[in-house]
PDB file of C-alpha atoms in Angstrom:
ATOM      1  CA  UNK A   1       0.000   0.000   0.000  1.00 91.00           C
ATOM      2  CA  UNK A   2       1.344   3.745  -1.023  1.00 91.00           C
ATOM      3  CA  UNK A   3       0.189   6.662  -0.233  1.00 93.00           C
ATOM      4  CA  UNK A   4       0.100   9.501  -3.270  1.00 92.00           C
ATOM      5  CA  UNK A   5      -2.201  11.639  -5.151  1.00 87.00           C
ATOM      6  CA  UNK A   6      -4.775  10.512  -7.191  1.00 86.00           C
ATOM      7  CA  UNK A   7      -5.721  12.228 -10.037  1.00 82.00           C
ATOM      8  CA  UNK A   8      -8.797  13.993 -10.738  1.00 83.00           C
ATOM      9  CA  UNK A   9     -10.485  13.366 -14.177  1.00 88.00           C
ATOM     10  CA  UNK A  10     -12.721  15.022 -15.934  1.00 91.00           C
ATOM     11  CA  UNK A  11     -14.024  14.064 -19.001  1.00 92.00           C
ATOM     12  CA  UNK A  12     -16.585  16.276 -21.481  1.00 93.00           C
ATOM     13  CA  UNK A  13     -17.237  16.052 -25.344  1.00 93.00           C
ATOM     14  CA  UNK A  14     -14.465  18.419 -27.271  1.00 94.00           C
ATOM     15  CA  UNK A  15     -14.683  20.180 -30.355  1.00 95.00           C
ATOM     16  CA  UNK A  16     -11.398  20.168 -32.852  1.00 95.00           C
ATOM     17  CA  UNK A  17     -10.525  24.049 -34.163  1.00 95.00           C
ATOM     18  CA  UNK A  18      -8.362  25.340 -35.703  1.00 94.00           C
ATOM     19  CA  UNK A  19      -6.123  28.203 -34.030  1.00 91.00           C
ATOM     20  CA  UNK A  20      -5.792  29.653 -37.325  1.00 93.00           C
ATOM     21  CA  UNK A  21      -7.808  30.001 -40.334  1.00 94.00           C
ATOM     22  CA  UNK A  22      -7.436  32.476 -42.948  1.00 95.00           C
ATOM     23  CA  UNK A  23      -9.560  33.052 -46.424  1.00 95.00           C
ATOM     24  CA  UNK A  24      -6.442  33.742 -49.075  1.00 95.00           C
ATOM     25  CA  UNK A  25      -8.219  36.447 -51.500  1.00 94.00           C
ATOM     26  CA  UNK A  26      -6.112  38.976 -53.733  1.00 94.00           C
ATOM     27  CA  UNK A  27      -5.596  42.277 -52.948  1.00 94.00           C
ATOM     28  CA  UNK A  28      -5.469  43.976 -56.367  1.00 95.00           C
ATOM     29  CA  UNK A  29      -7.767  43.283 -59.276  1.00 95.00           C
ATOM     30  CA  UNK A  30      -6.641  40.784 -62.047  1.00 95.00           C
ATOM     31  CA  UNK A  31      -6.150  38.036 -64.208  1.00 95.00           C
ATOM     32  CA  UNK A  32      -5.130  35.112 -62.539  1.00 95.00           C
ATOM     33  CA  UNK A  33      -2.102  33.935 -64.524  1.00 95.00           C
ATOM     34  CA  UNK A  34      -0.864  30.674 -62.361  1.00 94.00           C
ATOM     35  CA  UNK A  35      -1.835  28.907 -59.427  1.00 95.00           C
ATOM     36  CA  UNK A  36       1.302  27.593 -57.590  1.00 95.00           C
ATOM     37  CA  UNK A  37      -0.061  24.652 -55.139  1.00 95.00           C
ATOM     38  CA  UNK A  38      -2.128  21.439 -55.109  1.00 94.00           C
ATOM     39  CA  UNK A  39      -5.060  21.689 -52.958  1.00 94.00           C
ATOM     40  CA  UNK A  40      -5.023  19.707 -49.433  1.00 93.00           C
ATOM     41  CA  UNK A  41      -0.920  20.989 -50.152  1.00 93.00           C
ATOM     42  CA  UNK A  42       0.855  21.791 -46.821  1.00 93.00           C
ATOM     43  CA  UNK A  43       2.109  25.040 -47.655  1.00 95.00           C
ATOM     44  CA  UNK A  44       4.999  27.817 -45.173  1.00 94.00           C
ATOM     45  CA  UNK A  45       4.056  31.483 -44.113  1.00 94.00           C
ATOM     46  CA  UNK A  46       5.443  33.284 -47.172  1.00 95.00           C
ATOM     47  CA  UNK A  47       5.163  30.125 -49.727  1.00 96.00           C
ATOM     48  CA  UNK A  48       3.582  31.110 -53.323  1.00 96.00           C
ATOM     49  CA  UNK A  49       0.529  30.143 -53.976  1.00 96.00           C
ATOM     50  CA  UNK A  50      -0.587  32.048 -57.241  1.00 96.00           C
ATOM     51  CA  UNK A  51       0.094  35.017 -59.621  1.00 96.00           C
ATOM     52  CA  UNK A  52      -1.955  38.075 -61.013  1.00 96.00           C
ATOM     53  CA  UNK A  53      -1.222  39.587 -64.294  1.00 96.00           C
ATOM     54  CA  UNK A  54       1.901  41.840 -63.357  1.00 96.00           C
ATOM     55  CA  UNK A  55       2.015  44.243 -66.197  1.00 96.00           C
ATOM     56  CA  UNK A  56      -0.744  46.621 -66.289  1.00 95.00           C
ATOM     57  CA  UNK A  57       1.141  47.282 -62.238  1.00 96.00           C
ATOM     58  CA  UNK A  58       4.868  47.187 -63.592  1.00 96.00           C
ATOM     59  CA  UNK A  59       3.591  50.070 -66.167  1.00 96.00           C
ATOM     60  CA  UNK A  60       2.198  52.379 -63.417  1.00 96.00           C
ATOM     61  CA  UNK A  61       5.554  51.665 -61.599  1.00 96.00           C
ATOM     62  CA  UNK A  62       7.765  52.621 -64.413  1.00 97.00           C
ATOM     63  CA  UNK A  63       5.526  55.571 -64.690  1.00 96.00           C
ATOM     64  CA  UNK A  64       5.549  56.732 -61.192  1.00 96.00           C
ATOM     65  CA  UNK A  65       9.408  56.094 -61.405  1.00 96.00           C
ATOM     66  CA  UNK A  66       9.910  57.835 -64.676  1.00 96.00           C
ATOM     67  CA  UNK A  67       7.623  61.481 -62.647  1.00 95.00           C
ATOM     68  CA  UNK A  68       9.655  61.118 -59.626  1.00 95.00           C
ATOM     69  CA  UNK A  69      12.955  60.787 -61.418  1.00 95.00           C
ATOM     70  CA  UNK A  70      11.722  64.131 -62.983  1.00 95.00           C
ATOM     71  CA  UNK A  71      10.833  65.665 -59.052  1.00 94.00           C
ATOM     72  CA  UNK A  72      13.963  64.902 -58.064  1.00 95.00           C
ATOM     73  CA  UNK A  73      15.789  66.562 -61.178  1.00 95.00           C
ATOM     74  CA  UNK A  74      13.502  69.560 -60.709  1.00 94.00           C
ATOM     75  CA  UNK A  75      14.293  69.526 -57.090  1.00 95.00           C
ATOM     76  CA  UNK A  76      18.516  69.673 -57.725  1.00 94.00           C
ATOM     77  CA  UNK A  77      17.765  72.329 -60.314  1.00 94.00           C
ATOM     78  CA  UNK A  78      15.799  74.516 -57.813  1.00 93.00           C
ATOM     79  CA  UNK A  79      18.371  73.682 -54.903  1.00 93.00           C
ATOM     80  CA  UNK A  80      21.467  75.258 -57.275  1.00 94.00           C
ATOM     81  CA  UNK A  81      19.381  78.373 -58.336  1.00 91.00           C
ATOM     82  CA  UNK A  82      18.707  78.798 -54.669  1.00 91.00           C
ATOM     83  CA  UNK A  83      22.883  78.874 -53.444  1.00 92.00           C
ATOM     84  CA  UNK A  84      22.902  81.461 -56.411  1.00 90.00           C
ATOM     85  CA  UNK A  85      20.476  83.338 -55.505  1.00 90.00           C
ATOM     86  CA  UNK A  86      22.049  83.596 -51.683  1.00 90.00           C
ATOM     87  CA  UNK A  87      25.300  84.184 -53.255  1.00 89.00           C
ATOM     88  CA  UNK A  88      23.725  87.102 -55.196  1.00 89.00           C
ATOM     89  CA  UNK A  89      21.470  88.591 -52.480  1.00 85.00           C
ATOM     90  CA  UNK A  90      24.735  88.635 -50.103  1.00 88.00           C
ATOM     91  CA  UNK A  91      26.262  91.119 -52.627  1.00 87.00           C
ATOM     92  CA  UNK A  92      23.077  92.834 -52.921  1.00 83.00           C
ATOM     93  CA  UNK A  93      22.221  91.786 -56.319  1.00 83.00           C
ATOM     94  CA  UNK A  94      19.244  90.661 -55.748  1.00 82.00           C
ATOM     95  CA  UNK A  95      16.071  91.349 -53.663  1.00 88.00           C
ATOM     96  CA  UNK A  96      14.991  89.660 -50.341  1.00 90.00           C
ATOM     97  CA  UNK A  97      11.621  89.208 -51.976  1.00 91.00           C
ATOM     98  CA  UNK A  98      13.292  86.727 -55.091  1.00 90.00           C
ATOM     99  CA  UNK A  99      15.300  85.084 -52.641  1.00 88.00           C
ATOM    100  CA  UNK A 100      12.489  84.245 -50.565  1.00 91.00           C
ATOM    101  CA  UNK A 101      10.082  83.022 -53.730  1.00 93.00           C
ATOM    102  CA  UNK A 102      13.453  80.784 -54.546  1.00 91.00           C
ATOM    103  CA  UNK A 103      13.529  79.505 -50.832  1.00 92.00           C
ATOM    104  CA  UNK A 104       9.258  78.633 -51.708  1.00 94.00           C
ATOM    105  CA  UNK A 105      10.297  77.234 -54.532  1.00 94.00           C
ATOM    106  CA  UNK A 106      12.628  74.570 -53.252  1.00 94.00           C
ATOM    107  CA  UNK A 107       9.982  73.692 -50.731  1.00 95.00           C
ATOM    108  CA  UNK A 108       7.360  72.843 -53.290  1.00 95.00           C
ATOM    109  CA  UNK A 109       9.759  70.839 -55.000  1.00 94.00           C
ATOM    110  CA  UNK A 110      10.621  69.036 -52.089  1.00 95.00           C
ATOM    111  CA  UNK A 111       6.613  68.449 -51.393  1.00 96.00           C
ATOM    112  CA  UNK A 112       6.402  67.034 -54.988  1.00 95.00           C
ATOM    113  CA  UNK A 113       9.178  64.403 -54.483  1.00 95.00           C
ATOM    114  CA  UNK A 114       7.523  63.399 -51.092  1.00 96.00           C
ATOM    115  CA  UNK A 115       4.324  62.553 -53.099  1.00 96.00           C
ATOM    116  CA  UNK A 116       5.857  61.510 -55.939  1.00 95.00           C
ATOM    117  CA  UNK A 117       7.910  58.821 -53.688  1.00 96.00           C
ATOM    118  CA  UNK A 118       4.419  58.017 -52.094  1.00 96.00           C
ATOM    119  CA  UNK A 119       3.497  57.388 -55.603  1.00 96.00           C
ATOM    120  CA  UNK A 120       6.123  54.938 -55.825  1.00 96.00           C
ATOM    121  CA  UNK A 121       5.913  53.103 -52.879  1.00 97.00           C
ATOM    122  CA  UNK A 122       2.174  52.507 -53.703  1.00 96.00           C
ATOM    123  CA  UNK A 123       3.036  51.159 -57.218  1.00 96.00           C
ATOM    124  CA  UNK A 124       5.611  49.182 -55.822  1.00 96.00           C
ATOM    125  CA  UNK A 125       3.110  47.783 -53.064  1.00 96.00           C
ATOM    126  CA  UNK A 126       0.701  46.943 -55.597  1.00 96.00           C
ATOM    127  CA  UNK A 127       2.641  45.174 -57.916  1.00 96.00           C
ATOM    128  CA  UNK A 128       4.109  43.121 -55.087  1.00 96.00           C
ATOM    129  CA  UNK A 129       0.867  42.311 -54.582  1.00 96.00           C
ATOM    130  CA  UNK A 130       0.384  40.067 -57.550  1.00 96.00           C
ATOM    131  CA  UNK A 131       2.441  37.340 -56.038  1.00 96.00           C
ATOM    132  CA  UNK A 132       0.033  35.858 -53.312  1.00 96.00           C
ATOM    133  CA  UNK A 133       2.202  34.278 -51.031  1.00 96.00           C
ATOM    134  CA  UNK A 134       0.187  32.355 -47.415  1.00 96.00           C
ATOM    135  CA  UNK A 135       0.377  34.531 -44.581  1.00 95.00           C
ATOM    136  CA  UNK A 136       0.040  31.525 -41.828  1.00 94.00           C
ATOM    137  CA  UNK A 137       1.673  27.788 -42.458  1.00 94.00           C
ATOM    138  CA  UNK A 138      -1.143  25.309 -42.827  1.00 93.00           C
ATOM    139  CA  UNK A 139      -2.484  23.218 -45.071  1.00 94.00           C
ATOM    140  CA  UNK A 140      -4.757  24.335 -48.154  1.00 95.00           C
ATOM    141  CA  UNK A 141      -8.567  23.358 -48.817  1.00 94.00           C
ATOM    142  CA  UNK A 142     -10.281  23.144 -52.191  1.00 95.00           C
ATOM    143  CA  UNK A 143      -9.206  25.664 -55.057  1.00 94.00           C
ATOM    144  CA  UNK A 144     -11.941  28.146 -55.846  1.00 94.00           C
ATOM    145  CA  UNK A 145     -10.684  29.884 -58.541  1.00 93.00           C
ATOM    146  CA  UNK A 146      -8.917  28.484 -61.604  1.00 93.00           C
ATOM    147  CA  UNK A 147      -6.890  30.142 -63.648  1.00 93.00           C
ATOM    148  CA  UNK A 148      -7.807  32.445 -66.555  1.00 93.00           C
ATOM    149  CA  UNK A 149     -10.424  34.442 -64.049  1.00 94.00           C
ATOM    150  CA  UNK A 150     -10.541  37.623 -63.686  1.00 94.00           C
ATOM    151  CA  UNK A 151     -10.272  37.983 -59.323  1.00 94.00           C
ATOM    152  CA  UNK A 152     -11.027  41.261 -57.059  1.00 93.00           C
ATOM    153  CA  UNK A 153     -10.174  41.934 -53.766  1.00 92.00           C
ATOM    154  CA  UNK A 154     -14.316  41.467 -53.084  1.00 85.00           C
ATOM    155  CA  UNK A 155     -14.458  38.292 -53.692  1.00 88.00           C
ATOM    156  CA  UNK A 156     -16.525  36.571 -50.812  1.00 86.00           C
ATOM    157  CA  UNK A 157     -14.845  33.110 -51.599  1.00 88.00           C
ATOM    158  CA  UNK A 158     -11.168  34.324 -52.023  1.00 93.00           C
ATOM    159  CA  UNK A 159      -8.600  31.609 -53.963  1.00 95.00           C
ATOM    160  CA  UNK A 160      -8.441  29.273 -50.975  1.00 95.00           C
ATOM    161  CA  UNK A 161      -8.535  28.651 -47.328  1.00 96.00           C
ATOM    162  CA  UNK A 162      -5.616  27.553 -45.115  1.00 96.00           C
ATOM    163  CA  UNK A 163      -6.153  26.463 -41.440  1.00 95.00           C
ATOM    164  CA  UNK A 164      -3.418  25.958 -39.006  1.00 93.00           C
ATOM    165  CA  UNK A 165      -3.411  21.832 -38.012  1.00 90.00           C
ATOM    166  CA  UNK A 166       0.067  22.271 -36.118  1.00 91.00           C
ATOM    167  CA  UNK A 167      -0.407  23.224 -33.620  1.00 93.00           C
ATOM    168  CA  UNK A 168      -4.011  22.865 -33.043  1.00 95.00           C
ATOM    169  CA  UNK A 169      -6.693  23.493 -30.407  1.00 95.00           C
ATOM    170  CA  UNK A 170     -10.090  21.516 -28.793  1.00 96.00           C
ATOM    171  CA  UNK A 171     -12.930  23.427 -27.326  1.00 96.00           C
ATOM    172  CA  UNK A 172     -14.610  21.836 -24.734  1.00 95.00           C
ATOM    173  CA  UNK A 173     -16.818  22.534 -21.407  1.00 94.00           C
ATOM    174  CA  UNK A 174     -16.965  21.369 -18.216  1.00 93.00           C
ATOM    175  CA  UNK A 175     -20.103  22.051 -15.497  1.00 93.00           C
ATOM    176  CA  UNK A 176     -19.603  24.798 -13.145  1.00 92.00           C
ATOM    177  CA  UNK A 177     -19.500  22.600 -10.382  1.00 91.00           C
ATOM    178  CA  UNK A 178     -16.204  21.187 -11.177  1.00 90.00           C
ATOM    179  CA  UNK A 179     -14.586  25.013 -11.873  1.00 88.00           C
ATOM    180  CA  UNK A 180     -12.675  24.945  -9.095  1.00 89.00           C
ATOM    181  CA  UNK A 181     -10.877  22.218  -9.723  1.00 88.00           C
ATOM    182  CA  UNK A 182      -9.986  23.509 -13.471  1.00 90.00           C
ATOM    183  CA  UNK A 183      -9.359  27.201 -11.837  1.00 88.00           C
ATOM    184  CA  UNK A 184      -7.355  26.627  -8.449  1.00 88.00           C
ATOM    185  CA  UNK A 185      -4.462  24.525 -10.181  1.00 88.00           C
ATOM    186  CA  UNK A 186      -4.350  27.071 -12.904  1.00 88.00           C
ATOM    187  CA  UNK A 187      -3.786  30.182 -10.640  1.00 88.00           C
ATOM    188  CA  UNK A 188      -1.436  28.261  -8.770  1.00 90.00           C
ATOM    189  CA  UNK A 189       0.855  27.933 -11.992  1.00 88.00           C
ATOM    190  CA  UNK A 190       0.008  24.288 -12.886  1.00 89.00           C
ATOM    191  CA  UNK A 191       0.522  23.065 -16.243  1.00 91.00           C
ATOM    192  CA  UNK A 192      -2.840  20.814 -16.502  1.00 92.00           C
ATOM    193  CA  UNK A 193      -2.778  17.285 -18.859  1.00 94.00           C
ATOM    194  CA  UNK A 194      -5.327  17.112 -21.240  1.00 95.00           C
ATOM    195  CA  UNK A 195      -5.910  14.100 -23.348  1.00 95.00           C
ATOM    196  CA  UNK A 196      -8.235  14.076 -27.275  1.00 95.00           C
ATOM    197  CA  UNK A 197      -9.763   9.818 -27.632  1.00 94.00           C
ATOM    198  CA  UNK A 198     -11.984   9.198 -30.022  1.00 92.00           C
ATOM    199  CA  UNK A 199     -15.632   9.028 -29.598  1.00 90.00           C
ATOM    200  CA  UNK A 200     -15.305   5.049 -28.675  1.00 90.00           C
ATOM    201  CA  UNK A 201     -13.230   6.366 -25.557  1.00 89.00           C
ATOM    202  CA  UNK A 202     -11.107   3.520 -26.706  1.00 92.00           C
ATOM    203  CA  UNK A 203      -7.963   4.881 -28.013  1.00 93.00           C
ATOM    204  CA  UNK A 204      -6.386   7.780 -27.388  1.00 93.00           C
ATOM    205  CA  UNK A 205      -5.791  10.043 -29.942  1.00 94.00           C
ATOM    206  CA  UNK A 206      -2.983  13.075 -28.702  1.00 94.00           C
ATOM    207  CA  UNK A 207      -1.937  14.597 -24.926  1.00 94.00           C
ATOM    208  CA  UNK A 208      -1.998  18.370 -24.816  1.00 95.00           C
ATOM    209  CA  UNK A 209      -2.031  20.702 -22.256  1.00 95.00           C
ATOM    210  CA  UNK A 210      -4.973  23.227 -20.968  1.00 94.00           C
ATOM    211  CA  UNK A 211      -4.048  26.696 -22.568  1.00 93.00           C
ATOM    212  CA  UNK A 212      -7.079  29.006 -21.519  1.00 91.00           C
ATOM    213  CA  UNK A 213      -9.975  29.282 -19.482  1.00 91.00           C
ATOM    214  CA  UNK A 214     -13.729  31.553 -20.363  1.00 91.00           C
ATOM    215  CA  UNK A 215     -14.031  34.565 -18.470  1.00 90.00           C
ATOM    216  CA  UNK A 216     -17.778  33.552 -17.829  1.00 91.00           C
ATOM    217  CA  UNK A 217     -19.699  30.536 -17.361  1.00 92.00           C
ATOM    218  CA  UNK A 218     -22.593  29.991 -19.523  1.00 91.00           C
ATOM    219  CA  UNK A 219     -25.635  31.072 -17.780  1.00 91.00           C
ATOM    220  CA  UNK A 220     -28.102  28.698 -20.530  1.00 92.00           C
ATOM    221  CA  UNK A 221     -25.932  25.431 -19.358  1.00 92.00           C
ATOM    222  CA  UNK A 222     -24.342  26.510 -16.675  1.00 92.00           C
ATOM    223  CA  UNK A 223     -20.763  25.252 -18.260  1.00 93.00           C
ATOM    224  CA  UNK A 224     -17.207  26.913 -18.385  1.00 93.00           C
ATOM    225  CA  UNK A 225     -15.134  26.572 -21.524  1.00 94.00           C
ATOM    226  CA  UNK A 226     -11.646  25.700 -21.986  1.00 94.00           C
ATOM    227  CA  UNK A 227      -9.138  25.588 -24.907  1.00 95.00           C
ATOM    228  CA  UNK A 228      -5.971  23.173 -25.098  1.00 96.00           C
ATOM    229  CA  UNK A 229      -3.433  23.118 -27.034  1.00 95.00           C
ATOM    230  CA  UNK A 230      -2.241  19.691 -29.079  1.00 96.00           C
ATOM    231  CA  UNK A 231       1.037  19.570 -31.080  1.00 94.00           C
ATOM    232  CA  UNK A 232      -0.941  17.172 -33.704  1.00 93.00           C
ATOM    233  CA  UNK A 233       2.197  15.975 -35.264  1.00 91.00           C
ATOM    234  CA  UNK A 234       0.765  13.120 -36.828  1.00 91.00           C
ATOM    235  CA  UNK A 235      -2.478  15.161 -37.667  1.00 89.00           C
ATOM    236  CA  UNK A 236      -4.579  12.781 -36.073  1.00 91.00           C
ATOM    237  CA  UNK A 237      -6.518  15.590 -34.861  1.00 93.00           C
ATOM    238  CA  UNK A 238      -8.993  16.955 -38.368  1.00 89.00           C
TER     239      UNK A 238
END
């Protein structure tokens, strides 16, 4: 005979979700040239996943390039006139009133290359834009658009959807009666167990850990819920 703590389990029906999920759409209007990935692909944060027609965006770019590379030639041009001018009004050649429409001049020209680089950094945004890389790792659903269409940034369906299986999370609930036994170990810094079987209760699917509790219970059922978190390596949790 030992003596040693027993543990307390509690069991409830869980709910597999994602931490993650995120509609892909584009953010410029376009043809869709090429879709880069299978669907149900496992894709990286930053991986490719299609292309919109570049050029009409490469043209405005050159464009915005070609009127700020005029700004800024403006700009030097206005910027030598104005070390003349001081030059000129030191010896009294010319009037405080021309020096100080030269000094107004070099500050609009300065405001034009500000916007005019705004200019280019929106181009530039834009036409980075039609590469549509994933913003979270995860792996892909069904393809909704094919290649050939003509996509907005409106569309309600997007390209595809990615959701986050590693790591991934359960919801579940247990009855207010048994909160403080969820509640007390937490504040006391306790790491607690928490174990996904399948609905057989006959094999046991992952071991995770209890990540967060509600800040409420449910008044209708009188239930608290809980989130853990399982590594789902083998993606046995869907």
């Amino acid at each position: 005979v030992t003596r040693q703590n027993l543990p307390v389990h509690l069991r409830a029906i869980g709910t597999v979700v994602p931490l993650n999920t995120v509609t892909v759409r584009s953010r410029v209007e376009g043809q869709l040239l090429r879709v880069a990935f299978e669907e149900g692909q496992e894709v990286t944060q930053g991986q490719l996943l299609a292309e919109i027609d570049p050029l009409p965006y490469k043209i405005r770019l050159n464009q915005m390039e070609a009127g700020q590379r005029q700004n800024l030639s403006q700009l030097t041009t206005a910027r030598a006139d104005l070390e003349r001018f001081i030059q000129l009004h030191a010896q009294t050649l010319m009037t405080q009133q021309q020096l100080e429409a030269q000094h107004s001049l070099v500050a609009e020209r300065e405001g034009a290359v500000a916007a005019g680089q705004a200019q280019v950094d929106d181009a530039r945004r834009q036409f980075a834009y039609t590469k549509i890389e994933a913003p979270i790792p995860g792996r892909l659903g069904l393809r909704q658009v094919d290649a050939g269409n003509l996509v907005r940034p409106g569309d309600a369906g997007g390209l595809v959807v990615i959701t986050q299986t590693r790591p991934i999370a359960v919801m579940f609930t247990v009855p207010e009666i048994d909160l403080q036994k969820v509640v007390a170990p937490i504040r006391a810094g306790e790491q607690l167990e928490v174990e996904a079987w399948d609905r057989s209760e006959q094999t046991k699917l992952a071991s995770g850990a209890l990540k967060t509790v509600d800040n409420q219970i449910d008044l209708a059922t009188g239930t608290l819920r809980l989130k853990a978190e399982f590594a789902n390596a083998d993606e046995r949790l869907f």
